[in-house]
Amino acid sequence: HTLKSLWPFHAFLHSVLQQLIVKDTGQIFIEPVDQNEVPDYGDIVKHPMDLLTMELKIKNSEYNSLEEFENDFNLMVSNCLAYNSKETIFYKAGIKMRDQGGTVLRTAKRDLKILD
Ligand SMILES: CC(=O)c1c[nH]c2ccccc12
């Protein structure tokens, strides 16, 4: 069996997402940035992304590969590093999520290969 046939692919992505949510200890990635609270956010970030939106995309079967899921993860991180200046807590949380989330995704990619 491969993972895809044995266990729905979206269940695999959901488990990867849960691991990313655990890494978001400051809970700054868990939901979309509220653009009413942050009126200039849309001037800098053209394609917002967050972990809740990624969960909804999993549920809507909008990811056909781990790479597409990873693209949204990278978009979420790069938005954070683009909007927040380097000395902020948010920027530092973005660096931490890039590093720790990157490890989660590297392991998930390896697991997907082993199961094929
Ligand atoms: C992830 C991120 O950049 C943010 C998460 N919450 C915010 C509130 C104001 C400005 C930026 C943010």
Tab-separated table of C-alpha atoms and ligand atoms in Angstrom:
chain	number	residue	atom	x	y	z
A	1	HIS	CA	0.000	0.000	0.000
A	2	THR	CA	1.093	3.577	-0.408
A	3	LEU	CA	0.076	6.292	2.024
A	4	LYS	CA	-2.247	7.803	-0.561
A	5	SER	CA	-4.236	4.613	-1.100
A	6	LEU	CA	-4.143	3.441	2.532
A	7	TRP	CA	-4.951	6.750	4.269
A	8	PRO	CA	-6.550	9.831	2.718
A	9	PHE	CA	-3.879	12.335	1.707
A	10	HIS	CA	-5.751	15.150	3.443
A	11	ALA	CA	-5.514	13.245	6.762
A	12	PHE	CA	-1.721	13.192	6.279
A	13	LEU	CA	-1.705	16.964	5.610
A	14	HIS	CA	-3.905	17.551	8.660
A	15	SER	CA	-1.344	15.765	10.877
A	16	VAL	CA	1.455	17.922	9.382
A	17	LEU	CA	-0.632	21.065	10.016
A	18	GLN	CA	-1.198	20.074	13.651
A	19	GLN	CA	2.586	19.859	14.105
A	20	LEU	CA	2.915	23.392	12.688
A	21	ILE	CA	0.154	24.699	14.999
A	22	VAL	CA	2.063	23.324	18.021
A	23	LYS	CA	5.139	25.326	16.920
A	24	ASP	CA	3.073	28.557	16.805
A	25	THR	CA	3.452	29.124	20.567
A	26	GLY	CA	2.634	32.844	20.247
A	27	GLN	CA	-0.497	31.939	18.255
A	28	ILE	CA	0.267	34.626	15.669
A	29	PHE	CA	-0.149	32.342	12.640
A	30	ILE	CA	-3.318	30.552	13.743
A	31	GLU	CA	-5.768	32.921	12.027
A	32	PRO	CA	-5.755	35.611	9.332
A	33	VAL	CA	-4.262	39.009	10.268
A	34	ASP	CA	-7.283	41.236	11.030
A	35	GLN	CA	-6.983	43.981	8.415
A	36	ASN	CA	-9.423	46.176	10.376
A	37	GLU	CA	-6.868	46.198	13.210
A	38	VAL	CA	-3.906	46.485	10.805
A	39	PRO	CA	-5.070	48.868	8.047
A	40	ASP	CA	-1.723	48.980	6.176
A	41	TYR	CA	-1.295	45.192	6.132
A	42	GLY	CA	-2.843	44.879	2.666
A	43	ASP	CA	-0.454	47.530	1.276
A	44	ILE	CA	2.507	45.229	1.937
A	45	VAL	CA	1.014	41.696	1.937
A	46	LYS	CA	-0.820	40.916	-1.342
A	47	HIS	CA	-1.523	37.228	-0.596
A	48	PRO	CA	-2.236	36.702	3.123
A	49	MET	CA	-1.968	33.141	4.490
A	50	ASP	CA	-2.435	31.537	7.916
A	51	LEU	CA	-2.808	28.091	9.496
A	52	LEU	CA	-6.628	28.189	9.782
A	53	THR	CA	-6.919	29.029	6.061
A	54	MET	CA	-4.574	26.106	5.313
A	55	GLU	CA	-6.839	23.800	7.341
A	56	LEU	CA	-9.873	24.949	5.331
A	57	LYS	CA	-7.948	24.325	2.097
A	58	ILE	CA	-7.144	20.776	3.280
A	59	LYS	CA	-10.848	20.188	4.018
A	60	ASN	CA	-11.744	21.525	0.545
A	61	SER	CA	-9.144	19.182	-1.031
A	62	GLU	CA	-7.326	22.218	-2.470
A	63	TYR	CA	-3.871	20.650	-1.965
A	64	ASN	CA	-2.909	17.958	-4.476
A	65	SER	CA	0.682	17.613	-3.262
A	66	LEU	CA	2.839	18.308	-0.210
A	67	GLU	CA	4.634	20.939	-2.326
A	68	GLU	CA	1.419	22.962	-2.745
A	69	PHE	CA	0.896	22.806	1.052
A	70	GLU	CA	4.551	23.835	1.570
A	71	ASN	CA	4.098	26.784	-0.816
A	72	ASP	CA	1.356	28.185	1.443
A	73	PHE	CA	3.533	27.603	4.530
A	74	ASN	CA	6.399	29.512	2.877
A	75	LEU	CA	3.956	32.285	1.814
A	76	MET	CA	2.723	32.611	5.429
A	77	VAL	CA	6.294	32.919	6.741
A	78	SER	CA	7.510	35.329	4.040
A	79	ASN	CA	4.459	37.572	4.623
A	80	CYS	CA	5.409	37.748	8.310
A	81	LEU	CA	9.058	38.604	7.558
A	82	ALA	CA	7.994	41.195	4.959
A	83	TYR	CA	5.469	43.041	7.121
A	84	ASN	CA	7.161	43.036	10.549
A	85	SER	CA	10.467	44.831	11.100
A	86	LYS	CA	13.448	42.765	12.249
A	87	GLU	CA	13.493	43.792	15.909
A	88	THR	CA	9.847	42.806	16.534
A	89	ILE	CA	8.597	39.734	18.404
A	90	PHE	CA	6.498	38.886	15.319
A	91	TYR	CA	9.545	38.871	13.031
A	92	LYS	CA	11.448	36.633	15.461
A	93	ALA	CA	8.399	34.318	15.607
A	94	GLY	CA	8.535	34.188	11.801
A	95	ILE	CA	12.187	33.077	11.880
A	96	LYS	CA	11.338	30.439	14.485
A	97	MET	CA	8.355	29.152	12.442
A	98	ARG	CA	10.497	29.113	9.259
A	99	ASP	CA	13.125	26.967	11.018
A	100	GLN	CA	10.923	24.682	13.134
A	101	GLY	CA	8.179	24.381	10.524
A	102	GLY	CA	10.834	23.639	7.904
A	103	THR	CA	11.982	20.660	9.950
A	104	VAL	CA	8.378	19.415	10.249
A	105	LEU	CA	7.973	19.617	6.461
A	106	ARG	CA	11.342	17.928	5.711
A	107	THR	CA	10.298	14.989	7.915
A	108	ALA	CA	6.841	14.844	6.284
A	109	LYS	CA	8.454	14.752	2.810
A	110	ARG	CA	10.712	11.882	3.944
A	111	ASP	CA	7.744	9.994	5.449
A	112	LEU	CA	5.803	10.380	2.188
A	113	LYS	CA	8.759	8.857	0.253
A	114	ILE	CA	9.201	5.914	2.660
A	115	LEU	CA	5.498	5.083	2.359
A	116	ASP	CA	5.507	5.051	-1.439
B	1	LIG	C1	1.716	36.969	11.460
B	1	LIG	C2	1.637	38.449	11.550
B	1	LIG	O1	2.364	39.194	10.880
B	1	LIG	C3	0.682	39.024	12.468
B	1	LIG	C4	-0.131	38.303	13.302
B	1	LIG	N1	-0.881	39.164	14.008
B	1	LIG	C5	-0.573	40.443	13.661
B	1	LIG	C6	-1.083	41.653	14.130
B	1	LIG	C7	-0.546	42.819	13.591
B	1	LIG	C8	0.450	42.772	12.603
B	1	LIG	C9	0.947	41.573	12.137
B	1	LIG	C10	0.417	40.392	12.677
